[in-house]
Amino acid sequence: MKPFFPGTAITYEGPETDNPLAYRWYDPVREVLGKPMADQLRFAVCYWHTFGWQGNDPFGAPTFFRPWMDEPDPMAGAEIKLGAAFELFEKLGTPFFTFHDRDAAPEGDTLARSNANLDRIAESIEGEMSRTGVRLLWGTANLFSHRRYMSGAATNPDPEVFAYAAAQVKHVMEVTHRLNGENYVLWGGREGYETLLNTDLAREADQLGRFMNLVVEHKHKIGFAGTILIEPKPHEPTKHQYDHDAAAIHGFLRKYGLEREIKLNIEVNHATLAGHSFEHEIAYAAANGLFGSLDINRGDPQLGWDTDQFPNNAQDVAIAMYTVLRAGGFTSGGLNFDAKIRRQSIEPDDILHAHIGGIDVCARALLIAARMVEDGKLQGLLDDRYAGWDGPLGQSILEGGASLDSLADYVLERDLDPEPRSGRQERLENLVNSYL
Ligand code: XLS
Ligand code: NI
Ligand code: NI
């Protein structure tokens, strides 16, 4: 087959190169904090935006015409797409990919045919994976595009839709297992509402809780060792998505007894749509034992929706990477480019430039974050700030030895008048800037 992407493999040439089709920062074998960069970052390319999306927006028709899109036989199209996808993974040298059932294989007119289509493509994927050594970071089911899901999947008012969604997830999880996926993701595509007038919040939460329990049960039944991840998003496509942010999912998981079974896949543009920073969501997940994986992209500060652009600001990503490193780095997770090129970027090499740029920004951010970890100055200042909690008063409060009575006595006996201490924000911000 004629290659879809121009040129040869993208390699590391260093910061001085003027070759736009080379890495300036991403050197997969370079050791960073005791691990090769490739293992710290665990990059994945996503199938849906990069190979499935046609460049359409709410006002505009498709702008991308890829060879697999006008194939009269959709299964033949899926095979051509697969060839182009693995060509990209190989050219970029990215170790992982991610997919939804429906972007890898076309939907049939019955679930049985859809399953058979996916099984056939999964066989080709298996072949390409063993030929190239590229691995699967996660698989997921598309429970939001088809009109049957217009009122939600697990949270649908009709239990038959719930059953259909369950059948779909069962199949994709089994395919993910067969392809040795390291995680399985559930993004609550339309699990939310357009108006409370037609919505029973309590029922829908219980339905979603049941659904997730069934998913976890099935994972154990088939012996899938990967991590189940839920991906928070506050709105879009629905006005209110139940998996609003990390904290909302944390409450949900605890309510339905799932906090030890499910972790989070946090996406930059979803965090910012929720009014948080990306690092806030990572820090919240880490603080509660829920840190799993990341969808790396960015929004546009002037647009209020999920623009899913490629990351291009190393400073922002560096703070996020610092938060990841403090959380112990990735285990089964990684950095998945859930990102789209702009609809005017119609050439195949635009896809290369987008990924090269995103990969380099993350690699550069990792190097900056590693310096922050290595010299320990930020951590030292943080430890100082809380040092009192390691002393006798702090310890007695935390260990349960204190009461309001004993604390009142403590203050009154000593005539205590705690001296306020500076939060040192500017000093800390200057310190961060010194690493950039
Ligand atoms: C959409 C989500 C989606 C998930 C996978 O906003 O980011 O792409 O990552 O279903
Ligand atoms: Ni995503
Ligand atoms: Ni998104």
Short mmCIF file of C-alpha atoms and ligand atoms in Angstrom, two decimals:
data_model
loop_
_atom_site.label_atom_id
_atom_site.label_comp_id
_atom_site.label_asym_id
_atom_site.label_seq_id
_atom_site.Cartn_x
_atom_site.Cartn_y
_atom_site.Cartn_z
CA MET A 1 0.00 0.00 0.00
CA LYS A 2 1.20 3.53 -0.80
CA PRO A 3 2.14 5.34 2.45
CA PHE A 4 -0.40 7.87 3.67
CA PHE A 5 2.08 9.99 5.62
CA PRO A 6 5.05 11.65 3.92
CA GLY A 7 8.67 10.97 4.86
CA THR A 8 10.40 8.52 7.13
CA ALA A 9 10.29 7.92 10.89
CA ILE A 10 10.45 10.96 13.15
CA THR A 11 13.60 10.93 15.26
CA TYR A 12 15.18 13.00 17.98
CA GLU A 13 17.48 15.69 16.59
CA GLY A 14 17.73 18.01 19.61
CA PRO A 15 16.65 21.60 20.36
CA GLU A 16 18.94 23.12 17.70
CA THR A 17 17.44 21.35 14.71
CA ASP A 18 15.49 23.32 12.12
CA ASN A 19 13.86 20.18 10.73
CA PRO A 20 10.12 20.57 11.39
CA LEU A 21 9.66 16.78 11.10
CA ALA A 22 11.97 15.89 13.99
CA TYR A 23 11.78 15.86 17.79
CA ARG A 24 13.62 18.62 19.58
CA TRP A 25 12.87 17.39 23.13
CA TYR A 26 11.44 13.90 22.93
CA ASP A 27 14.33 11.48 23.17
CA PRO A 28 12.63 8.19 24.10
CA VAL A 29 15.74 6.56 25.56
CA ARG A 30 16.93 9.52 27.65
CA GLU A 31 16.74 8.70 31.37
CA VAL A 32 14.55 11.01 33.42
CA LEU A 33 14.21 10.28 37.14
CA GLY A 34 15.45 6.74 36.65
CA LYS A 35 13.28 5.76 33.70
CA PRO A 36 13.51 6.27 29.94
CA MET A 37 11.45 9.23 28.77
CA ALA A 38 9.23 6.87 26.76
CA ASP A 39 8.23 5.05 29.98
CA GLN A 40 7.63 8.26 31.92
CA LEU A 41 5.33 9.68 29.24
CA ARG A 42 3.67 6.60 27.73
CA PHE A 43 2.24 8.43 24.72
CA ALA A 44 -0.85 7.18 22.92
CA VAL A 45 -2.41 8.34 19.64
CA CYS A 46 -6.19 8.28 19.49
CA TYR A 47 -8.08 6.72 16.64
CA TRP A 48 -11.26 8.80 16.64
CA HIS A 49 -10.05 12.37 16.14
CA THR A 50 -7.01 11.48 14.08
CA PHE A 51 -8.58 8.96 11.71
CA GLY A 52 -12.32 9.17 12.19
CA TRP A 53 -13.17 12.85 12.41
CA GLN A 54 -13.85 14.51 9.08
CA GLY A 55 -13.33 18.16 10.01
CA ASN A 56 -17.01 19.00 10.27
CA ASP A 57 -18.21 21.58 12.83
CA PRO A 58 -21.74 22.78 13.74
CA PHE A 59 -21.72 25.10 10.71
CA GLY A 60 -19.44 23.33 8.30
CA ALA A 61 -19.41 20.10 6.32
CA PRO A 62 -16.40 17.77 6.32
CA THR A 63 -13.09 19.22 5.16
CA PHE A 64 -10.96 16.07 5.43
CA PHE A 65 -11.14 13.54 2.61
CA ARG A 66 -9.06 10.54 3.57
CA PRO A 67 -8.77 7.50 1.33
CA TRP A 68 -10.68 5.30 3.83
CA MET A 69 -13.60 7.69 4.05
CA ASP A 70 -14.99 7.26 0.55
CA GLU A 71 -14.51 3.47 0.35
CA PRO A 72 -17.88 2.01 -0.72
CA ASP A 73 -17.31 -1.06 1.49
CA PRO A 74 -16.98 0.26 5.06
CA MET A 75 -15.03 -2.83 6.20
CA ALA A 76 -12.48 -2.27 3.43
CA GLY A 77 -12.35 1.37 4.58
CA ALA A 78 -11.71 0.24 8.15
CA GLU A 79 -8.74 -1.88 6.99
CA ILE A 80 -7.22 1.04 5.04
CA LYS A 81 -7.71 3.28 8.05
CA LEU A 82 -5.98 0.71 10.22
CA GLY A 83 -3.02 0.62 7.87
CA ALA A 84 -2.71 4.42 7.99
CA ALA A 85 -3.08 4.43 11.79
CA PHE A 86 -0.26 1.96 12.37
CA GLU A 87 1.85 3.79 9.80
CA LEU A 88 1.43 6.92 11.96
CA PHE A 89 2.17 5.12 15.24
CA GLU A 90 5.33 3.69 13.73
CA LYS A 91 6.47 6.97 12.19
CA LEU A 92 5.95 8.83 15.45
CA GLY A 93 7.39 6.03 17.57
CA THR A 94 4.48 6.35 20.02
CA PRO A 95 4.21 3.18 22.11
CA PHE A 96 0.40 3.12 22.51
CA PHE A 97 -2.93 3.83 20.82
CA THR A 98 -6.55 4.12 21.98
CA PHE A 99 -9.84 3.45 20.19
CA HIS A 100 -13.64 3.30 20.44
CA ASP A 101 -15.39 0.29 18.92
CA ARG A 102 -17.13 2.45 16.33
CA ASP A 103 -14.08 4.32 15.09
CA ALA A 104 -12.13 1.12 14.55
CA ALA A 105 -14.95 -0.83 12.85
CA PRO A 106 -18.24 0.25 11.28
CA GLU A 107 -21.53 -0.27 13.10
CA GLY A 108 -23.67 -2.99 11.51
CA ASP A 109 -27.45 -3.07 11.35
CA THR A 110 -27.64 -5.39 14.38
CA LEU A 111 -25.44 -5.66 17.45
CA ALA A 112 -24.34 -9.12 16.33
CA ARG A 113 -23.07 -7.66 13.02
CA SER A 114 -21.38 -4.76 14.79
CA ASN A 115 -19.63 -7.25 17.07
CA ALA A 116 -18.56 -9.37 14.12
CA ASN A 117 -17.16 -6.29 12.35
CA LEU A 118 -15.16 -5.34 15.42
CA ASP A 119 -13.86 -8.90 15.83
CA ARG A 120 -12.61 -8.95 12.25
CA ILE A 121 -10.85 -5.62 12.62
CA ALA A 122 -9.49 -6.66 16.03
CA GLU A 123 -7.79 -9.55 14.28
CA SER A 124 -6.07 -7.15 11.90
CA ILE A 125 -5.21 -4.88 14.83
CA GLU A 126 -3.63 -7.86 16.59
CA GLY A 127 -1.53 -8.52 13.51
CA GLU A 128 -0.36 -4.90 13.31
CA MET A 129 0.35 -4.82 17.05
CA SER A 130 2.60 -7.84 16.86
CA ARG A 131 4.30 -6.57 13.69
CA THR A 132 5.07 -3.13 15.17
CA GLY A 133 5.19 -3.70 18.94
CA VAL A 134 2.66 -0.89 19.43
CA ARG A 135 0.42 -1.56 22.46
CA LEU A 136 -3.12 -0.67 23.47
CA LEU A 137 -3.41 1.93 26.26
CA TRP A 138 -7.19 1.60 26.40
CA GLY A 139 -10.31 0.68 24.53
CA THR A 140 -13.77 2.18 24.99
CA ALA A 141 -17.31 1.86 23.67
CA ASN A 142 -19.06 4.66 21.84
CA LEU A 143 -22.31 4.99 23.80
CA PHE A 144 -23.19 8.45 22.51
CA SER A 145 -23.24 8.80 18.69
CA HIS A 146 -26.16 6.55 17.73
CA ARG A 147 -29.66 8.00 18.17
CA ARG A 148 -30.62 5.14 20.50
CA TYR A 149 -28.39 6.87 23.05
CA MET A 150 -29.88 10.33 22.66
CA SER A 151 -31.29 10.16 26.22
CA GLY A 152 -28.23 8.49 27.68
CA ALA A 153 -26.93 4.91 27.84
CA ALA A 154 -26.90 3.59 31.44
CA THR A 155 -28.99 6.58 32.57
CA ASN A 156 -31.60 6.13 29.83
CA PRO A 157 -35.26 6.09 30.93
CA ASP A 158 -35.60 2.86 28.92
CA PRO A 159 -33.93 -0.26 30.44
CA GLU A 160 -33.61 -1.78 26.95
CA VAL A 161 -31.12 0.95 26.09
CA PHE A 162 -29.26 0.14 29.31
CA ALA A 163 -29.15 -3.50 28.22
CA TYR A 164 -27.87 -2.56 24.75
CA ALA A 165 -25.13 -0.39 26.26
CA ALA A 166 -24.18 -3.21 28.64
CA ALA A 167 -23.92 -5.63 25.72
CA GLN A 168 -21.74 -3.17 23.83
CA VAL A 169 -19.39 -2.57 26.76
CA LYS A 170 -19.10 -6.31 27.41
CA HIS A 171 -17.91 -6.84 23.86
CA VAL A 172 -15.45 -3.95 23.74
CA MET A 173 -14.01 -4.88 27.12
CA GLU A 174 -13.46 -8.41 25.88
CA VAL A 175 -11.76 -7.10 22.74
CA THR A 176 -9.64 -4.77 24.89
CA HIS A 177 -8.68 -7.77 27.03
CA ARG A 178 -7.80 -9.83 23.97
CA LEU A 179 -5.58 -6.98 22.71
CA ASN A 180 -3.87 -6.77 26.14
CA GLY A 181 -5.19 -3.29 26.79
CA GLU A 182 -3.73 -1.70 29.90
CA ASN A 183 -6.99 0.07 30.83
CA TYR A 184 -10.64 0.27 29.86
CA VAL A 185 -12.23 3.74 29.73
CA LEU A 186 -15.81 4.84 30.29
CA TRP A 187 -16.59 8.36 29.29
CA GLY A 188 -20.22 9.13 30.15
CA GLY A 189 -20.99 10.50 26.67
CA ARG A 190 -24.65 11.35 27.24
CA GLU A 191 -24.99 10.38 30.90
CA GLY A 192 -26.51 13.66 31.99
CA TYR A 193 -29.56 15.75 31.17
CA GLU A 194 -30.90 18.55 28.99
CA THR A 195 -33.68 19.55 31.43
CA LEU A 196 -34.62 18.50 34.95
CA LEU A 197 -38.26 18.61 33.83
CA ASN A 198 -37.89 15.21 32.20
CA THR A 199 -35.17 13.80 34.45
CA ASP A 200 -35.25 11.73 37.64
CA LEU A 201 -31.80 12.36 39.11
CA ALA A 202 -32.05 9.74 41.84
CA ARG A 203 -33.00 6.94 39.45
CA GLU A 204 -30.38 7.87 36.91
CA ALA A 205 -27.63 7.85 39.55
CA ASP A 206 -28.70 4.38 40.71
CA GLN A 207 -28.77 3.14 37.13
CA LEU A 208 -25.26 4.43 36.54
CA GLY A 209 -24.10 2.89 39.82
CA ARG A 210 -25.51 -0.49 38.73
CA PHE A 211 -23.91 -0.19 35.32
CA MET A 212 -20.45 0.45 36.75
CA ASN A 213 -20.83 -2.46 39.16
CA LEU A 214 -21.73 -4.75 36.26
CA VAL A 215 -18.67 -3.54 34.36
CA VAL A 216 -16.40 -4.26 37.33
CA GLU A 217 -17.99 -7.71 37.86
CA HIS A 218 -17.39 -8.58 34.23
CA LYS A 219 -13.82 -7.39 34.36
CA HIS A 220 -13.12 -9.87 37.16
CA LYS A 221 -15.12 -12.62 35.50
CA ILE A 222 -13.02 -12.50 32.33
CA GLY A 223 -9.77 -11.93 34.21
CA PHE A 224 -9.04 -8.56 32.63
CA ALA A 225 -6.17 -7.15 34.69
CA GLY A 226 -6.32 -3.61 33.28
CA THR A 227 -7.65 -0.61 35.19
CA ILE A 228 -11.21 0.61 34.71
CA LEU A 229 -11.21 4.38 34.28
CA ILE A 230 -14.02 6.95 34.25
CA GLU A 231 -13.38 10.18 32.36
CA PRO A 232 -14.90 13.30 33.96
CA LYS A 233 -16.47 16.05 31.86
CA PRO A 234 -18.84 18.75 33.17
CA HIS A 235 -21.00 19.40 30.11
CA GLU A 236 -21.13 18.82 26.33
CA PRO A 237 -22.93 17.10 24.81
CA THR A 238 -25.49 17.35 27.62
CA LYS A 239 -26.10 20.52 29.59
CA HIS A 240 -25.06 18.72 32.78
CA GLN A 241 -22.91 15.59 32.70
CA TYR A 242 -23.09 13.45 35.85
CA ASP A 243 -19.35 12.69 35.76
CA HIS A 244 -18.80 16.42 36.26
CA ASP A 245 -15.28 16.42 37.67
CA ALA A 246 -12.94 14.29 39.77
CA ALA A 247 -14.69 15.21 43.03
CA ALA A 248 -18.17 14.38 41.69
CA ILE A 249 -16.95 10.98 40.49
CA HIS A 250 -15.23 10.36 43.80
CA GLY A 251 -18.57 10.85 45.60
CA PHE A 252 -20.31 8.60 43.07
CA LEU A 253 -17.73 5.83 43.43
CA ARG A 254 -17.99 5.87 47.21
CA LYS A 255 -21.78 5.83 47.13
CA TYR A 256 -21.80 2.73 44.93
CA GLY A 257 -18.86 0.95 46.60
CA LEU A 258 -16.52 1.29 43.63
CA GLU A 259 -13.71 3.44 45.01
CA ARG A 260 -11.22 0.58 45.02
CA GLU A 261 -12.16 -0.65 41.55
CA ILE A 262 -12.26 2.42 39.33
CA LYS A 263 -9.81 5.25 38.73
CA LEU A 264 -9.92 8.40 36.62
CA ASN A 265 -8.89 9.38 33.12
CA ILE A 266 -8.47 13.14 33.36
CA GLU A 267 -8.61 15.37 30.28
CA VAL A 268 -7.19 18.89 30.13
CA ASN A 269 -10.07 20.51 28.27
CA HIS A 270 -12.65 18.82 30.51
CA ALA A 271 -10.91 20.11 33.64
CA THR A 272 -10.92 23.66 32.30
CA LEU A 273 -14.58 23.42 31.19
CA ALA A 274 -15.36 22.45 34.80
CA GLY A 275 -13.68 25.64 35.97
CA HIS A 276 -10.62 23.81 37.31
CA SER A 277 -7.02 23.68 36.25
CA PHE A 278 -5.75 20.40 34.81
CA GLU A 279 -3.34 20.06 37.74
CA HIS A 280 -6.18 20.54 40.21
CA GLU A 281 -7.96 17.51 38.79
CA ILE A 282 -4.76 15.44 38.81
CA ALA A 283 -3.95 16.51 42.39
CA TYR A 284 -7.49 15.72 43.55
CA ALA A 285 -7.36 12.28 41.95
CA ALA A 286 -3.93 11.56 43.42
CA ALA A 287 -4.94 12.74 46.89
CA ASN A 288 -7.83 10.26 46.83
CA GLY A 289 -6.11 7.25 45.29
CA LEU A 290 -7.89 7.72 41.95
CA PHE A 291 -5.14 8.83 39.60
CA GLY A 292 -5.19 6.69 36.46
CA SER A 293 -4.46 8.20 33.07
CA LEU A 294 -4.53 11.49 31.14
CA ASP A 295 -6.12 12.73 27.92
CA ILE A 296 -3.76 15.46 26.87
CA ASN A 297 -5.06 18.39 24.83
CA ARG A 298 -6.07 21.99 25.53
CA GLY A 299 -9.06 24.29 25.14
CA ASP A 300 -9.18 27.78 23.74
CA PRO A 301 -9.63 30.49 26.39
CA GLN A 302 -12.07 32.36 24.13
CA LEU A 303 -14.23 29.37 23.23
CA GLY A 304 -16.45 27.73 25.81
CA TRP A 305 -16.46 24.21 24.42
CA ASP A 306 -14.22 21.17 24.10
CA THR A 307 -11.95 22.33 21.25
CA ASP A 308 -9.54 19.44 21.90
CA GLN A 309 -6.49 21.22 20.48
CA PHE A 310 -3.01 19.76 20.71
CA PRO A 311 -1.09 20.98 23.76
CA ASN A 312 1.39 23.73 22.91
CA ASN A 313 2.33 25.38 26.17
CA ALA A 314 5.20 23.65 27.97
CA GLN A 315 4.82 25.85 31.04
CA ASP A 316 1.22 24.74 31.66
CA VAL A 317 2.01 21.11 30.97
CA ALA A 318 5.10 21.29 33.25
CA ILE A 319 2.96 22.05 36.30
CA ALA A 320 0.69 19.13 35.39
CA MET A 321 3.70 16.82 34.90
CA TYR A 322 5.10 17.94 38.25
CA THR A 323 1.77 16.94 39.80
CA VAL A 324 1.93 13.56 38.01
CA LEU A 325 5.50 12.94 39.20
CA ARG A 326 4.56 13.82 42.78
CA ALA A 327 1.73 11.31 42.47
CA GLY A 328 4.35 8.65 41.64
CA GLY A 329 4.08 8.85 37.83
CA PHE A 330 2.06 6.59 35.56
CA THR A 331 1.43 2.94 36.25
CA SER A 332 -1.14 1.58 33.77
CA GLY A 333 -1.97 5.07 32.46
CA GLY A 334 -0.26 7.35 29.99
CA LEU A 335 -0.65 10.50 27.92
CA ASN A 336 -3.30 10.02 25.26
CA PHE A 337 -3.59 12.68 22.57
CA ASP A 338 -7.36 13.11 22.65
CA ALA A 339 -6.74 16.04 20.33
CA LYS A 340 -7.86 17.24 16.91
CA ILE A 341 -6.04 19.22 14.29
CA ARG A 342 -7.98 22.29 13.10
CA ARG A 343 -10.43 21.79 10.24
CA GLN A 344 -8.29 23.89 7.89
CA SER A 345 -5.33 21.56 8.49
CA ILE A 346 -6.28 19.23 5.69
CA GLU A 347 -2.95 17.66 4.69
CA PRO A 348 -1.61 14.37 6.12
CA ASP A 349 1.55 16.12 7.28
CA ASP A 350 -0.60 18.43 9.45
CA ILE A 351 -1.32 15.32 11.54
CA LEU A 352 2.43 14.73 11.88
CA HIS A 353 3.15 18.35 12.88
CA ALA A 354 0.36 18.27 15.47
CA HIS A 355 1.64 15.12 17.16
CA ILE A 356 5.31 16.11 16.95
CA GLY A 357 4.49 19.42 18.60
CA GLY A 358 2.35 17.81 21.31
CA ILE A 359 4.97 15.15 22.04
CA ASP A 360 7.75 17.73 22.25
CA VAL A 361 5.77 20.01 24.54
CA CYS A 362 5.12 17.10 26.93
CA ALA A 363 8.74 15.94 26.78
CA ARG A 364 10.00 19.43 27.52
CA ALA A 365 7.45 19.72 30.34
CA LEU A 366 8.68 16.43 31.80
CA LEU A 367 12.28 17.70 31.83
CA ILE A 368 11.21 20.90 33.59
CA ALA A 369 9.08 18.97 36.10
CA ALA A 370 11.92 16.51 36.77
CA ARG A 371 14.18 19.44 37.76
CA MET A 372 11.49 20.66 40.14
CA VAL A 373 11.37 17.20 41.73
CA GLU A 374 15.13 16.70 41.77
CA ASP A 375 16.16 19.85 43.61
CA GLY A 376 13.22 19.48 46.03
CA LYS A 377 12.90 23.23 46.69
CA LEU A 378 9.16 23.39 46.06
CA GLN A 379 8.55 20.32 48.19
CA GLY A 380 10.81 21.75 50.93
CA LEU A 381 8.80 24.96 51.12
CA LEU A 382 5.56 22.98 51.21
CA ASP A 383 6.85 20.72 53.98
CA ASP A 384 7.94 23.77 56.00
CA ARG A 385 4.48 25.25 55.68
CA TYR A 386 2.84 22.21 57.28
CA ALA A 387 5.65 21.33 59.71
CA GLY A 388 3.43 22.12 62.73
CA TRP A 389 1.23 19.17 61.84
CA ASP A 390 4.15 16.83 62.43
CA GLY A 391 4.61 18.23 65.95
CA PRO A 392 2.80 17.10 69.13
CA LEU A 393 -0.26 19.36 68.73
CA GLY A 394 -0.85 18.46 65.08
CA GLN A 395 -0.33 14.76 65.74
CA SER A 396 -2.69 14.65 68.72
CA ILE A 397 -5.43 16.32 66.64
CA LEU A 398 -4.99 13.97 63.71
CA GLU A 399 -4.66 10.82 65.77
CA GLY A 400 -7.91 11.47 67.57
CA GLY A 401 -6.40 12.33 70.95
CA ALA A 402 -7.96 15.79 70.99
CA SER A 403 -11.45 17.10 71.73
CA LEU A 404 -12.94 20.57 71.59
CA ASP A 405 -12.50 20.64 75.39
CA SER A 406 -8.83 19.72 75.27
CA LEU A 407 -8.14 22.16 72.45
CA ALA A 408 -9.92 24.96 74.28
CA ASP A 409 -7.80 24.21 77.38
CA TYR A 410 -4.66 24.13 75.23
CA VAL A 411 -5.38 27.60 73.87
CA LEU A 412 -6.54 29.15 77.15
CA GLU A 413 -3.72 27.70 79.31
CA ARG A 414 -1.09 29.10 76.97
CA ASP A 415 -2.99 32.25 76.09
CA LEU A 416 -2.30 31.21 72.50
CA ASP A 417 -2.26 33.84 69.74
CA PRO A 418 -0.96 32.13 66.57
CA GLU A 419 1.29 34.31 64.45
CA PRO A 420 0.15 34.43 60.76
CA ARG A 421 2.80 33.32 58.27
CA SER A 422 3.16 34.36 54.64
CA GLY A 423 1.81 31.97 52.01
CA ARG A 424 4.77 33.00 49.79
CA GLN A 425 2.85 32.67 46.55
CA GLU A 426 4.99 35.11 44.56
CA ARG A 427 8.19 33.53 45.79
CA LEU A 428 6.89 30.11 44.75
CA GLU A 429 5.79 31.39 41.36
CA ASN A 430 9.21 32.95 40.80
CA LEU A 431 10.79 29.66 41.75
CA VAL A 432 8.65 27.82 39.20
CA ASN A 433 9.62 30.37 36.55
CA SER A 434 13.29 29.74 37.30
CA TYR A 435 12.96 26.17 35.91
CA LEU A 436 11.39 27.20 32.58
C1 XLS B 1 -15.00 13.46 24.73
C2 XLS B 1 -14.11 12.52 25.36
C3 XLS B 1 -13.91 11.22 24.59
C4 XLS B 1 -13.32 10.16 25.49
C5 XLS B 1 -13.49 8.78 24.97
O1 XLS B 1 -15.06 14.63 25.06
O2 XLS B 1 -12.87 13.14 25.59
O3 XLS B 1 -13.11 11.45 23.48
O4 XLS B 1 -11.99 10.39 25.75
O5 XLS B 1 -14.80 8.43 24.76
NI NI B 2 -11.15 12.19 26.28
NI NI B 3 -12.92 15.71 25.27
#
